[in-house]
Every structure is written in C-alpha cells, then in structure tokens.
C-alpha cells in the first residue's frame, strides 16, 4: 500500500462519518464529471493547498455511501485526470493513484500533490484564475490569496524543467546513457529496468507522470543525453570546439561541434582537445614522451567550470573552446554572479547558479565543489611555466584564457604583475605567503635575478595588487607579501 493511502482513508472516514462534512483535504464523487473546466479547478485548488489533497471515486454523490468502481472506469478516470494535470493547468501538476478496499468496496483514490511552483492556475489564463479549497469547497482565489501563494512558491530551477515531451520507459532508456553515469559513480548497473527508472528519478534526470510516462529533465539531458540535438531546448547548449590556424581568427579554422551530454562525454572531450593541442617531447624513464604544453588538470578544471557556471537562460549560446597557436580560450554564456569579483575567483566560496549540475559533477568525480578549481589551474600553470590566467567578462559571457609558455622577458608588464598577484593568492592559501624566492621559482629564475623580482614586487605593490604581510616591519630581509584583500 502506498504511504499516502492510509492518510486518505482517514480523511475519507472523517468526511463520511455520522455527520457528513465537506473537508478541504478531500472531495468524493461517484464518477468523473464531464466538465473539464470544473475538474481543472479542483486540480488547481488541491495543488495550491499545503500537502495537496485527495479525490475519491466510487462514493454516491447524494448519500455519501461507498458503491465501488470497476477497473475500466478507474483507468479512464486516471487517464483523463493525468491529461488535465498536464494540459489543463499551469504549471504541470503531479498525481498518484491507487485502487483500495474501503468497507468492502473498491474505491479509486487520487492524490493530487502540492505543487512547489504556485499559484497553479487554469492553462491559457492568468494567475488570477487560480483556485483554492475553502470551507470544504473549491473557489477562486482572491488577489491577496494569490499573492500568498506566490510567497510560498519555489522558484523554478532550469535543471528541473522538462527537456522532452512525454516518453515511455523504452524511449527514456534509449535517449539517456545511464550506463556511463553508473560507471562514473563506480556502481554496477542494475539488471532490472524498473530499478534503473527509480534511480533516474532519484537523480532528477526524469519526472514520472502517474504511470502515464516520463519527462526527461534539462539536467537529465545535459548530463546523460546520447545526443543533445534530440532536445530542442538543449541543442544550442552543446559544446563547440574550434581550432584556428594561427594566433587570430582571420586564418583558417575547423569546428568540432559536440553532441553528447556533459557528464558522459567529458572524458572523451578532454582527450579530443589534448589531441588538438601543440605538444613537446620530454625524456621520461629514458624514453621520449610526447606531452602537451598545457597542463591537463588546468584544462579539465577550466572546462568543467565553464559548463557548470553558464547561464542557461541566455538562449542561442553555449560553452565554447577556441584553440589558437598560442592560447586556449574557454567561454560560457553569462556574466559572473553579482557576489563574485573577477580578481577574487581563486579559492572563492563555492557558489553556482546551477546547483544540481554542480553537485552532480562532484559526485561523478568530474570536478570538486569546493571552489578550488581555479586554484588547481593556477598551481598547474605555475609548474608548467605558463603566463597567468586571464579572466574576461563581456556583456553576456565569461571567458578564461590560458596562454602557452613564455619566458619572463617575453611577458608584458601587466602579465608579470598579474602572475605575481595570482602567485600571492596561491601562497597565501598555502599558509606561507609570497617571497622573492617563491616568485623566482614560479618564473623559473635563478638567484642572480632576485633584483628583477624585487622590482616586480615593488610594481605589484604600487599597483595595489599585493601588500606586505607585516607593514610595521622595517626589515628588508626576506619580506613576505600577501594579496591586497588579505
């Protein structure tokens, strides 16, 4: 027996007691009303009610006595109500049903679930066409009551919205690569299809509609779709990879559009990009090994960050990875969140506009959700001797640029100061602080070049990017520096 049925039976007994009474929680009927508009008003009212409500069929309208209902009639009622919950009200309402024995009669119990998004109103009309339960009856909500419903409404989350039309079980299992998600979670794939469907619901990849079928959510498509182009609302969110010949966009280029969901296609994407990048030979274990000039961990973290933090409300635009001879540009739709500052992105407090996707990437071991992505990237580029990361914010996008290796003498003054600042941040969170020696090591310079680094530290201090850890100290020997905001 479903968990809610006992509660429904208790409420029905209360309503059909010695003195019959109409209740806000429940309405009983002998059969289905032919008036769709009336049924939609009941659905709206129960969906707007805290905890939802119940419709019970098989109880005589005039006497309130149970008379029962046959299975074919029950199936017809369920199908009709499920259709009205999808098409007769907005937003869509979820229901559940059960045929249970009550005083020797088979009754159809319908549980109309409370909608997290309120007010639920009649489809094609305004929110003023919302209904509530009051005094055991269904009536139109006043403006003040509509306002109260809005205050108790959950803001719709993009990842939880529907990406598909209603699908059956076979279609769901064909469209989504659930097996790869199981592999990422390092758990075996169940042999039972019903278990897989339950798990997909728990993962928020699908939403079931009272045994009538399933909707694939935006998150389900973005994470696990075999082909995002099969989802109209997600086709422009595929990852574009463009390889240019040269250092600008005027030369020839070749585009490699992606189509897989982000999670299932992430490893293949990284490997594909590595194959497009310039490499160099190094000696490892007495053998020549081809390696990329860009650290893989930086590539992984920056791409994962772009996928997770993009603004999905910006239509017609998706994540893009552009590869030039001297740099990689990784961009995503959407500006930084208002709470973020462009020079405070390293080791920032984790915050995302797409919490479901961010949490999933962490569980799938694609990235961490601790705000350490940029820190890992900066540490890696320092080890590889790359210039500092460059962060750019445009009107509708955010971009990170990673440059190929440059010697200290080849870097501009601005690049040197930014490298100094980013190094000070890394050292600060390592509980060490930046010194002349640590900065020389970051640039791969020897002790005789300490004076050049001293001049750089002075320039970075004067520009307001760093400051002495102990401003009261007069000692010039081994001074320690920290970021300006520390």
Short mmCIF file of C-alpha atoms in Angstrom, two decimals:
data_model
loop_
_atom_site.label_atom_id
_atom_site.label_comp_id
_atom_site.label_asym_id
_atom_site.label_seq_id
_atom_site.Cartn_x
_atom_site.Cartn_y
_atom_site.Cartn_z
CA UNK A 1 0.00 0.00 0.00
CA UNK A 2 1.29 3.47 -0.90
CA UNK A 3 2.26 5.63 2.06
CA UNK A 4 -0.35 8.34 1.40
CA UNK A 5 -3.32 5.94 1.13
CA UNK A 6 -3.75 5.48 4.90
CA UNK A 7 -3.98 9.24 5.35
CA UNK A 8 -6.54 9.45 2.52
CA UNK A 9 -8.66 6.73 4.13
CA UNK A 10 -8.59 8.53 7.48
CA UNK A 11 -9.74 11.77 5.87
CA UNK A 12 -12.47 9.93 3.93
CA UNK A 13 -13.75 8.30 7.16
CA UNK A 14 -13.87 11.70 8.79
CA UNK A 15 -15.83 13.13 5.86
CA UNK A 16 -18.29 10.19 5.73
CA UNK A 17 -18.82 9.94 9.48
CA UNK A 18 -22.10 10.06 11.37
CA UNK A 19 -22.40 13.67 10.35
CA UNK A 20 -21.14 14.03 6.80
CA UNK A 21 -18.93 17.05 6.30
CA UNK A 22 -17.04 18.56 3.42
CA UNK A 23 -13.31 18.90 4.05
CA UNK A 24 -10.61 20.99 2.41
CA UNK A 25 -8.37 17.92 2.15
CA UNK A 26 -10.76 15.70 0.19
CA UNK A 27 -13.66 15.56 -2.25
CA UNK A 28 -15.59 12.35 -3.02
CA UNK A 29 -17.62 11.56 -6.09
CA UNK A 30 -19.45 8.64 -7.65
CA UNK A 31 -17.87 9.13 -11.06
CA UNK A 32 -15.98 11.61 -13.18
CA UNK A 33 -17.62 14.90 -14.09
CA UNK A 34 -17.86 15.53 -17.86
CA UNK A 35 -16.97 19.20 -17.25
CA UNK A 36 -13.21 19.57 -17.79
CA UNK A 37 -13.21 23.15 -16.54
CA UNK A 38 -14.66 22.07 -13.20
CA UNK A 39 -12.11 19.27 -12.84
CA UNK A 40 -9.25 21.66 -13.62
CA UNK A 41 -10.47 23.99 -10.87
CA UNK A 42 -10.34 21.10 -8.37
CA UNK A 43 -6.83 20.18 -9.55
CA UNK A 44 -5.72 23.82 -9.18
CA UNK A 45 -7.19 24.07 -5.69
CA UNK A 46 -5.65 20.87 -4.33
CA UNK A 47 -2.27 21.60 -5.97
CA UNK A 48 -2.24 25.03 -4.29
CA UNK A 49 -3.05 23.52 -0.89
CA UNK A 50 -0.19 22.66 1.53
CA UNK A 51 0.21 18.89 1.36
CA UNK A 52 -2.10 18.60 -1.63
CA UNK A 53 -5.43 16.77 -1.42
CA UNK A 54 -7.47 13.75 -2.46
CA UNK A 55 -10.24 12.90 -4.89
CA UNK A 56 -12.07 9.64 -4.16
CA UNK A 57 -14.29 7.94 -6.76
CA UNK A 58 -16.88 5.26 -6.02
CA UNK A 59 -18.89 7.13 -3.36
CA UNK A 60 -22.51 8.01 -4.13
CA UNK A 61 -22.91 11.75 -4.58
CA UNK A 62 -26.22 12.19 -2.72
CA UNK A 63 -25.93 9.68 0.14
CA UNK A 64 -22.16 9.55 0.67
CA UNK A 65 -22.31 5.75 0.71
CA UNK A 66 -19.50 3.72 -0.90
CA UNK A 67 -20.76 1.92 -4.02
CA UNK A 68 -17.42 0.95 -5.56
CA UNK A 69 -15.92 1.38 -9.00
CA UNK A 70 -14.79 -1.08 -11.66
CA UNK A 71 -11.25 -1.16 -13.06
CA UNK A 72 -12.09 0.05 -16.55
CA UNK A 73 -13.88 3.12 -15.16
CA UNK A 74 -10.98 3.75 -12.79
CA UNK A 75 -8.45 3.53 -15.63
CA UNK A 76 -10.50 6.00 -17.67
CA UNK A 77 -10.63 8.45 -14.75
CA UNK A 78 -6.88 8.23 -14.12
CA UNK A 79 -6.10 8.79 -17.79
CA UNK A 80 -8.44 11.78 -18.01
CA UNK A 81 -7.13 13.44 -14.83
CA UNK A 82 -3.50 12.86 -15.80
CA UNK A 83 -4.17 14.53 -19.15
CA UNK A 84 -5.82 17.53 -17.43
CA UNK A 85 -2.91 17.78 -14.98
CA UNK A 86 -0.59 18.16 -17.96
CA UNK A 87 -2.67 20.30 -20.30
CA UNK A 88 -5.48 21.86 -18.25
CA UNK A 89 -3.47 23.68 -15.58
CA UNK A 90 -0.17 25.51 -15.40
CA UNK A 91 2.37 24.62 -14.18
CA UNK A 92 2.02 20.87 -14.62
CA UNK A 93 0.67 19.01 -11.57
CA UNK A 94 1.73 15.55 -10.39
CA UNK A 95 -0.80 12.96 -9.21
CA UNK A 96 -0.68 9.44 -7.87
CA UNK A 97 -3.49 6.89 -7.68
CA UNK A 98 -4.45 3.64 -6.01
CA UNK A 99 -7.50 1.33 -6.03
CA UNK A 100 -8.09 0.26 -2.44
CA UNK A 101 -10.74 -1.60 -0.45
CA UNK A 102 -12.89 0.57 1.81
CA UNK A 103 -15.70 -1.07 3.83
CA UNK A 104 -15.87 -3.89 1.29
CA UNK A 105 -15.92 -1.66 -1.79
CA UNK A 106 -13.15 -0.91 -4.29
CA UNK A 107 -12.60 2.85 -4.40
CA UNK A 108 -10.27 4.89 -6.58
CA UNK A 109 -8.08 7.24 -4.53
CA UNK A 110 -6.35 10.09 -6.38
CA UNK A 111 -3.62 12.04 -4.61
CA UNK A 112 -3.17 15.49 -6.15
CA UNK A 113 0.26 16.56 -4.95
CA UNK A 114 1.07 20.04 -3.74
CA UNK A 115 2.86 21.97 -6.48
CA UNK A 116 6.19 23.53 -5.43
CA UNK A 117 5.56 26.28 -8.00
CA UNK A 118 2.49 28.38 -7.19
CA UNK A 119 -0.07 29.53 -7.96
CA UNK A 120 -1.36 26.69 -10.12
CA UNK A 121 -3.91 28.27 -12.44
CA UNK A 122 -6.05 27.28 -15.40
CA UNK A 123 -3.97 26.76 -18.54
CA UNK A 124 -4.05 29.60 -21.05
CA UNK A 125 -5.23 32.08 -18.43
CA UNK A 126 -3.56 34.40 -15.93
CA UNK A 127 -2.55 33.63 -12.34
CA UNK A 128 -5.77 35.34 -11.26
CA UNK A 129 -7.55 32.20 -12.50
CA UNK A 130 -6.18 30.22 -9.54
CA UNK A 131 -8.32 28.21 -7.14
CA UNK A 132 -8.11 27.17 -3.50
CA UNK A 133 -10.00 24.96 -1.06
CA UNK A 134 -12.06 26.83 1.50
CA UNK A 135 -14.87 25.55 3.73
CA UNK A 136 -14.71 22.15 2.05
CA UNK A 137 -15.36 23.61 -1.39
CA UNK A 138 -13.32 24.83 -4.34
CA UNK A 139 -13.42 28.56 -5.04
CA UNK A 140 -11.45 31.19 -6.94
CA UNK A 141 -8.57 32.71 -5.00
CA UNK A 142 -8.65 36.42 -4.21
CA UNK A 143 -5.79 38.69 -5.23
CA UNK A 144 -4.45 38.64 -1.70
CA UNK A 145 -4.61 34.83 -1.65
CA UNK A 146 -2.82 34.65 -5.00
CA UNK A 147 -0.09 36.83 -3.51
CA UNK A 148 0.18 34.49 -0.53
CA UNK A 149 0.56 31.50 -2.84
CA UNK A 150 3.35 33.28 -4.70
CA UNK A 151 5.22 33.90 -1.45
CA UNK A 152 5.15 30.15 -0.76
CA UNK A 153 6.26 29.22 -4.27
CA UNK A 154 9.58 27.64 -5.17
CA UNK A 155 11.50 29.45 -7.89
CA UNK A 156 11.68 27.18 -10.96
CA UNK A 157 15.16 25.71 -11.42
CA UNK A 158 16.34 25.30 -15.00
CA UNK A 159 17.79 21.84 -14.42
CA UNK A 160 14.46 20.53 -13.11
CA UNK A 161 12.35 21.82 -16.01
CA UNK A 162 11.25 19.41 -18.74
CA UNK A 163 13.50 18.97 -21.77
CA UNK A 164 11.35 16.40 -23.59
CA UNK A 165 7.79 15.51 -24.40
CA UNK A 166 6.21 12.59 -22.57
CA UNK A 167 8.27 9.42 -23.14
CA UNK A 168 7.81 5.76 -22.27
CA UNK A 169 10.37 3.63 -20.45
CA UNK A 170 12.00 2.28 -23.60
CA UNK A 171 12.41 5.77 -25.05
CA UNK A 172 13.96 7.05 -21.80
CA UNK A 173 16.50 4.23 -21.70
CA UNK A 174 17.32 4.83 -25.36
CA UNK A 175 17.80 8.59 -25.09
CA UNK A 176 19.88 8.60 -21.87
CA UNK A 177 23.26 6.91 -21.42
CA UNK A 178 22.58 5.82 -17.85
CA UNK A 179 25.26 3.09 -18.00
CA UNK A 180 28.07 5.68 -18.24
CA UNK A 181 26.66 7.60 -15.26
CA UNK A 182 26.70 4.38 -13.23
CA UNK A 183 30.33 3.88 -14.30
CA UNK A 184 31.24 7.41 -13.21
CA UNK A 185 29.66 6.68 -9.82
CA UNK A 186 31.58 3.38 -9.72
CA UNK A 187 28.50 1.29 -9.05
CA UNK A 188 27.12 -1.65 -11.10
CA UNK A 189 24.22 -1.18 -13.49
CA UNK A 190 21.06 -2.90 -12.18
CA UNK A 191 19.71 -5.71 -14.35
CA UNK A 192 16.13 -4.63 -13.62
CA UNK A 193 14.77 -1.81 -15.81
CA UNK A 194 12.34 -0.66 -13.10
CA UNK A 195 15.26 -0.15 -10.68
CA UNK A 196 17.01 1.99 -13.29
CA UNK A 197 13.91 4.15 -13.73
CA UNK A 198 13.59 4.66 -9.97
CA UNK A 199 17.25 5.65 -9.82
CA UNK A 200 16.86 8.08 -12.75
CA UNK A 201 14.00 9.76 -10.83
CA UNK A 202 16.16 10.00 -7.70
CA UNK A 203 18.94 11.52 -9.80
CA UNK A 204 16.43 14.15 -11.00
CA UNK A 205 17.03 13.09 -14.60
CA UNK A 206 13.39 12.20 -15.21
CA UNK A 207 9.97 13.02 -13.76
CA UNK A 208 7.22 10.41 -13.84
CA UNK A 209 3.58 11.28 -14.52
CA UNK A 210 1.38 8.81 -12.65
CA UNK A 211 2.26 5.75 -14.74
CA UNK A 212 1.44 7.65 -17.94
CA UNK A 213 5.06 8.18 -18.92
CA UNK A 214 8.13 10.26 -18.10
CA UNK A 215 9.62 13.65 -18.86
CA UNK A 216 13.39 13.97 -19.22
CA UNK A 217 14.58 17.00 -17.24
CA UNK A 218 17.06 19.55 -18.54
CA UNK A 219 19.57 18.11 -16.09
CA UNK A 220 18.98 14.59 -17.39
CA UNK A 221 19.59 15.73 -20.94
CA UNK A 222 22.60 17.91 -20.13
CA UNK A 223 24.26 15.17 -18.10
CA UNK A 224 23.46 11.96 -19.94
CA UNK A 225 21.90 12.53 -23.37
CA UNK A 226 23.36 10.41 -26.16
CA UNK A 227 22.60 13.35 -28.43
CA UNK A 228 21.64 16.80 -27.14
CA UNK A 229 20.37 17.72 -30.59
CA UNK A 230 17.35 15.48 -29.92
CA UNK A 231 16.20 18.02 -27.31
CA UNK A 232 15.00 21.28 -28.86
CA UNK A 233 15.71 23.40 -25.79
CA UNK A 234 19.23 21.99 -25.28
CA UNK A 235 20.56 21.71 -28.82
CA UNK A 236 22.23 25.14 -28.63
CA UNK A 237 23.89 24.18 -25.32
CA UNK A 238 26.21 21.67 -26.97
CA UNK A 239 29.95 22.26 -26.57
CA UNK A 240 31.68 23.86 -29.55
CA UNK A 241 35.40 23.25 -30.12
CA UNK A 242 37.08 25.44 -32.75
CA UNK A 243 40.73 25.02 -33.85
CA UNK A 244 42.24 28.07 -35.57
CA UNK A 245 45.32 28.09 -37.77
CA UNK A 246 47.46 30.80 -36.27
CA UNK A 247 47.10 33.31 -33.46
CA UNK A 248 43.88 35.02 -34.56
CA UNK A 249 40.55 34.27 -36.22
CA UNK A 250 41.50 35.59 -39.67
CA UNK A 251 43.28 32.39 -40.66
CA UNK A 252 41.55 29.11 -41.43
CA UNK A 253 39.63 27.24 -38.78
CA UNK A 254 37.86 23.94 -38.23
CA UNK A 255 34.92 23.42 -35.91
CA UNK A 256 34.15 20.25 -33.99
CA UNK A 257 30.61 20.50 -32.59
CA UNK A 258 29.79 18.15 -29.73
CA UNK A 259 26.51 16.39 -29.16
CA UNK A 260 26.85 14.23 -26.03
CA UNK A 261 25.67 15.16 -22.56
CA UNK A 262 28.29 16.92 -20.48
CA UNK A 263 28.93 14.17 -17.94
CA UNK A 264 29.01 11.17 -20.25
CA UNK A 265 31.13 12.99 -22.85
CA UNK A 266 33.56 14.80 -20.56
CA UNK A 267 36.49 12.37 -20.69
CA UNK A 268 36.24 12.00 -24.47
CA UNK A 269 36.11 15.80 -24.80
CA UNK A 270 39.30 16.25 -22.75
CA UNK A 271 41.13 13.58 -24.74
CA UNK A 272 39.95 15.10 -28.03
CA UNK A 273 41.16 18.57 -27.02
CA UNK A 274 44.52 17.20 -25.91
CA UNK A 275 44.91 15.73 -29.38
CA UNK A 276 44.41 19.18 -30.95
CA UNK A 277 46.92 20.96 -28.71
CA UNK A 278 50.58 21.53 -29.53
CA UNK A 279 52.95 19.22 -27.69
CA UNK A 280 56.60 18.86 -26.81
CA UNK A 281 58.89 15.93 -26.22
CA UNK A 282 60.26 15.16 -22.77
CA UNK A 283 62.51 12.37 -21.51
CA UNK A 284 60.70 10.07 -19.08
CA UNK A 285 62.17 6.80 -17.85
CA UNK A 286 64.86 7.03 -20.56
CA UNK A 287 62.18 7.30 -23.29
CA UNK A 288 60.97 10.25 -25.34
CA UNK A 289 57.35 11.03 -24.47
CA UNK A 290 55.05 13.48 -26.25
CA UNK A 291 53.29 15.77 -23.76
CA UNK A 292 51.01 18.78 -24.07
CA UNK A 293 52.39 22.23 -23.33
CA UNK A 294 49.21 22.85 -21.31
CA UNK A 295 48.63 21.00 -18.02
CA UNK A 296 45.70 18.59 -18.29
CA UNK A 297 44.37 19.39 -14.83
CA UNK A 298 44.05 23.07 -15.77
CA UNK A 299 42.19 22.16 -18.97
CA UNK A 300 39.83 19.88 -17.04
CA UNK A 301 39.06 22.37 -14.28
CA UNK A 302 38.53 25.34 -16.58
CA UNK A 303 36.21 23.45 -18.93
CA UNK A 304 34.23 21.92 -16.04
CA UNK A 305 33.87 25.40 -14.55
CA UNK A 306 32.53 26.79 -17.84
CA UNK A 307 29.96 24.00 -18.14
CA UNK A 308 28.72 24.28 -14.56
CA UNK A 309 28.52 28.05 -14.22
CA UNK A 310 26.97 29.01 -17.57
CA UNK A 311 23.71 30.94 -17.62
CA UNK A 312 21.19 28.64 -19.28
CA UNK A 313 18.63 31.43 -19.58
CA UNK A 314 20.69 33.03 -22.36
CA UNK A 315 19.24 31.49 -25.49
CA UNK A 316 21.16 30.56 -28.62
CA UNK A 317 24.53 30.37 -26.90
CA UNK A 318 26.56 27.58 -25.31
CA UNK A 319 30.04 26.77 -24.00
CA UNK A 320 32.89 27.29 -26.48
CA UNK A 321 36.53 26.19 -26.53
CA UNK A 322 38.73 28.04 -29.02
CA UNK A 323 42.27 26.81 -29.66
CA UNK A 324 44.89 29.14 -31.15
CA UNK A 325 48.60 28.56 -31.71
CA UNK A 326 49.50 30.48 -28.55
CA UNK A 327 46.45 30.13 -26.28
CA UNK A 328 43.18 28.41 -25.37
CA UNK A 329 40.05 30.49 -24.79
CA UNK A 330 37.24 28.85 -22.78
CA UNK A 331 34.00 30.80 -22.59
CA UNK A 332 30.48 30.27 -21.32
CA UNK A 333 27.23 32.28 -21.57
CA UNK A 334 26.52 34.53 -18.61
CA UNK A 335 28.38 37.05 -16.51
CA UNK A 336 29.75 36.33 -13.06
CA UNK A 337 27.25 36.17 -10.23
CA UNK A 338 26.83 39.58 -8.53
CA UNK A 339 28.62 38.29 -5.43
CA UNK A 340 31.76 37.43 -7.40
CA UNK A 341 34.65 39.73 -8.27
CA UNK A 342 36.94 38.94 -11.17
CA UNK A 343 40.10 39.21 -9.07
CA UNK A 344 38.70 37.06 -6.26
CA UNK A 345 37.94 33.88 -8.24
CA UNK A 346 40.87 31.86 -6.92
CA UNK A 347 39.77 29.88 -3.84
CA UNK A 348 36.44 31.70 -3.76
CA UNK A 349 33.49 30.43 -1.74
CA UNK A 350 31.70 27.87 -3.96
CA UNK A 351 28.51 29.25 -5.47
CA UNK A 352 26.72 28.26 -8.65
CA UNK A 353 23.59 29.29 -10.49
CA UNK A 354 23.21 25.58 -11.41
CA UNK A 355 23.36 23.73 -8.10
CA UNK A 356 22.00 20.40 -9.40
CA UNK A 357 24.59 20.23 -12.17
CA UNK A 358 27.43 21.34 -9.87
CA UNK A 359 26.58 18.72 -7.24
CA UNK A 360 26.32 16.02 -9.90
CA UNK A 361 29.73 16.86 -11.40
CA UNK A 362 31.23 16.50 -7.93
CA UNK A 363 29.59 13.10 -7.37
CA UNK A 364 30.65 11.96 -10.83
CA UNK A 365 34.28 12.86 -9.94
CA UNK A 366 34.48 15.36 -12.79
CA UNK A 367 35.32 18.30 -10.55
CA UNK A 368 35.23 19.43 -6.95
CA UNK A 369 32.60 21.74 -5.49
CA UNK A 370 34.89 23.44 -3.01
CA UNK A 371 35.86 26.48 -5.04
CA UNK A 372 39.34 25.03 -5.68
CA UNK A 373 39.10 24.68 -9.49
CA UNK A 374 40.89 27.92 -10.35
CA UNK A 375 43.43 27.30 -7.58
CA UNK A 376 44.32 23.92 -9.10
CA UNK A 377 44.57 25.50 -12.55
CA UNK A 378 46.87 28.31 -11.33
CA UNK A 379 49.13 25.88 -9.45
CA UNK A 380 49.42 23.74 -12.58
CA UNK A 381 50.27 26.61 -14.94
CA UNK A 382 52.91 27.86 -12.49
CA UNK A 383 54.58 24.43 -12.53
CA UNK A 384 54.46 24.40 -16.34
CA UNK A 385 55.88 27.91 -16.59
CA UNK A 386 52.82 29.41 -18.29
CA UNK A 387 51.77 33.06 -18.11
CA UNK A 388 48.94 33.88 -15.66
CA UNK A 389 45.34 33.03 -16.41
CA UNK A 390 43.41 35.90 -17.94
CA UNK A 391 39.78 36.43 -16.89
CA UNK A 392 37.47 38.45 -19.14
CA UNK A 393 33.84 39.41 -18.60
CA UNK A 394 31.76 40.66 -21.51
CA UNK A 395 28.15 41.79 -21.63
CA UNK A 396 26.76 38.24 -21.83
CA UNK A 397 29.68 35.87 -21.28
CA UNK A 398 32.67 34.97 -19.15
CA UNK A 399 35.98 33.83 -20.62
CA UNK A 400 39.21 32.35 -19.27
CA UNK A 401 42.36 32.43 -21.41
CA UNK A 402 45.33 30.10 -20.84
CA UNK A 403 48.50 31.02 -22.74
CA UNK A 404 51.31 28.78 -23.97
CA UNK A 405 54.71 29.03 -22.17
CA UNK A 406 56.56 32.34 -22.19
CA UNK A 407 59.88 33.32 -20.69
CA UNK A 408 59.89 36.09 -18.11
CA UNK A 409 61.50 38.50 -20.58
CA UNK A 410 58.73 37.83 -23.12
CA UNK A 411 55.87 38.68 -20.73
CA UNK A 412 54.35 42.13 -20.67
CA UNK A 413 54.49 44.23 -17.51
CA UNK A 414 50.78 43.60 -16.94
CA UNK A 415 51.25 39.82 -17.30
CA UNK A 416 54.11 39.85 -14.79
CA UNK A 417 52.09 41.81 -12.22
CA UNK A 418 49.07 39.52 -12.66
CA UNK A 419 51.30 36.44 -12.31
CA UNK A 420 52.72 37.97 -9.13
CA UNK A 421 49.21 38.57 -7.77
CA UNK A 422 47.95 35.06 -8.60
CA UNK A 423 51.06 33.56 -7.03
CA UNK A 424 50.49 35.61 -3.87
CA UNK A 425 46.95 34.19 -3.64
CA UNK A 426 48.20 30.61 -4.02
CA UNK A 427 50.90 31.15 -1.42
CA UNK A 428 48.50 32.87 0.96
CA UNK A 429 46.13 29.90 0.99
CA UNK A 430 49.13 27.63 1.42
CA UNK A 431 49.82 29.46 4.74
CA UNK A 432 53.21 30.56 3.50
CA UNK A 433 52.93 33.94 1.88
CA UNK A 434 54.85 35.08 -1.19
CA UNK A 435 58.56 35.84 -1.06
CA UNK A 436 61.15 36.87 -3.59
CA UNK A 437 62.41 33.28 -3.61
CA UNK A 438 58.99 31.71 -4.18
CA UNK A 439 58.24 34.15 -7.01
CA UNK A 440 61.63 33.42 -8.63
CA UNK A 441 60.78 29.75 -8.52
CA UNK A 442 57.38 30.44 -10.08
CA UNK A 443 59.10 32.12 -13.07
CA UNK A 444 61.93 29.57 -13.23
CA UNK A 445 64.60 32.19 -12.48
CA UNK A 446 67.88 31.80 -10.60
CA UNK A 447 69.19 33.65 -7.52
CA UNK A 448 71.13 36.21 -9.57
CA UNK A 449 67.83 37.55 -10.93
CA UNK A 450 66.48 38.43 -7.46
CA UNK A 451 66.75 42.16 -8.23
CA UNK A 452 64.39 41.79 -11.22
CA UNK A 453 61.84 40.07 -8.99
CA UNK A 454 62.27 42.77 -6.32
CA UNK A 455 61.37 45.40 -8.94
CA UNK A 456 58.32 43.35 -9.96
CA UNK A 457 57.18 43.05 -6.34
CA UNK A 458 57.54 46.81 -5.96
CA UNK A 459 55.43 47.39 -9.11
CA UNK A 460 52.74 44.94 -7.92
CA UNK A 461 52.65 46.65 -4.52
CA UNK A 462 52.37 50.12 -6.06
CA UNK A 463 49.56 48.91 -8.34
CA UNK A 464 47.60 47.77 -5.29
CA UNK A 465 47.64 44.03 -6.11
CA UNK A 466 49.73 42.88 -3.12
CA UNK A 467 50.89 44.25 0.22
CA UNK A 468 53.49 43.37 2.88
CA UNK A 469 52.29 40.78 5.36
CA UNK A 470 53.74 42.88 8.19
CA UNK A 471 53.60 46.56 7.18
CA UNK A 472 55.08 47.65 10.51
CA UNK A 473 58.35 45.76 9.95
CA UNK A 474 61.38 47.75 8.80
CA UNK A 475 63.34 44.62 7.91
CA UNK A 476 64.17 44.32 4.21
CA UNK A 477 65.41 40.76 4.58
CA UNK A 478 63.07 38.02 3.37
CA UNK A 479 59.88 40.11 3.42
CA UNK A 480 56.59 38.23 2.92
CA UNK A 481 53.74 39.53 0.76
CA UNK A 482 50.04 38.69 0.65
CA UNK A 483 47.12 39.66 -1.63
CA UNK A 484 45.74 43.18 -1.18
CA UNK A 485 42.46 41.89 0.29
CA UNK A 486 44.01 39.53 2.86
#
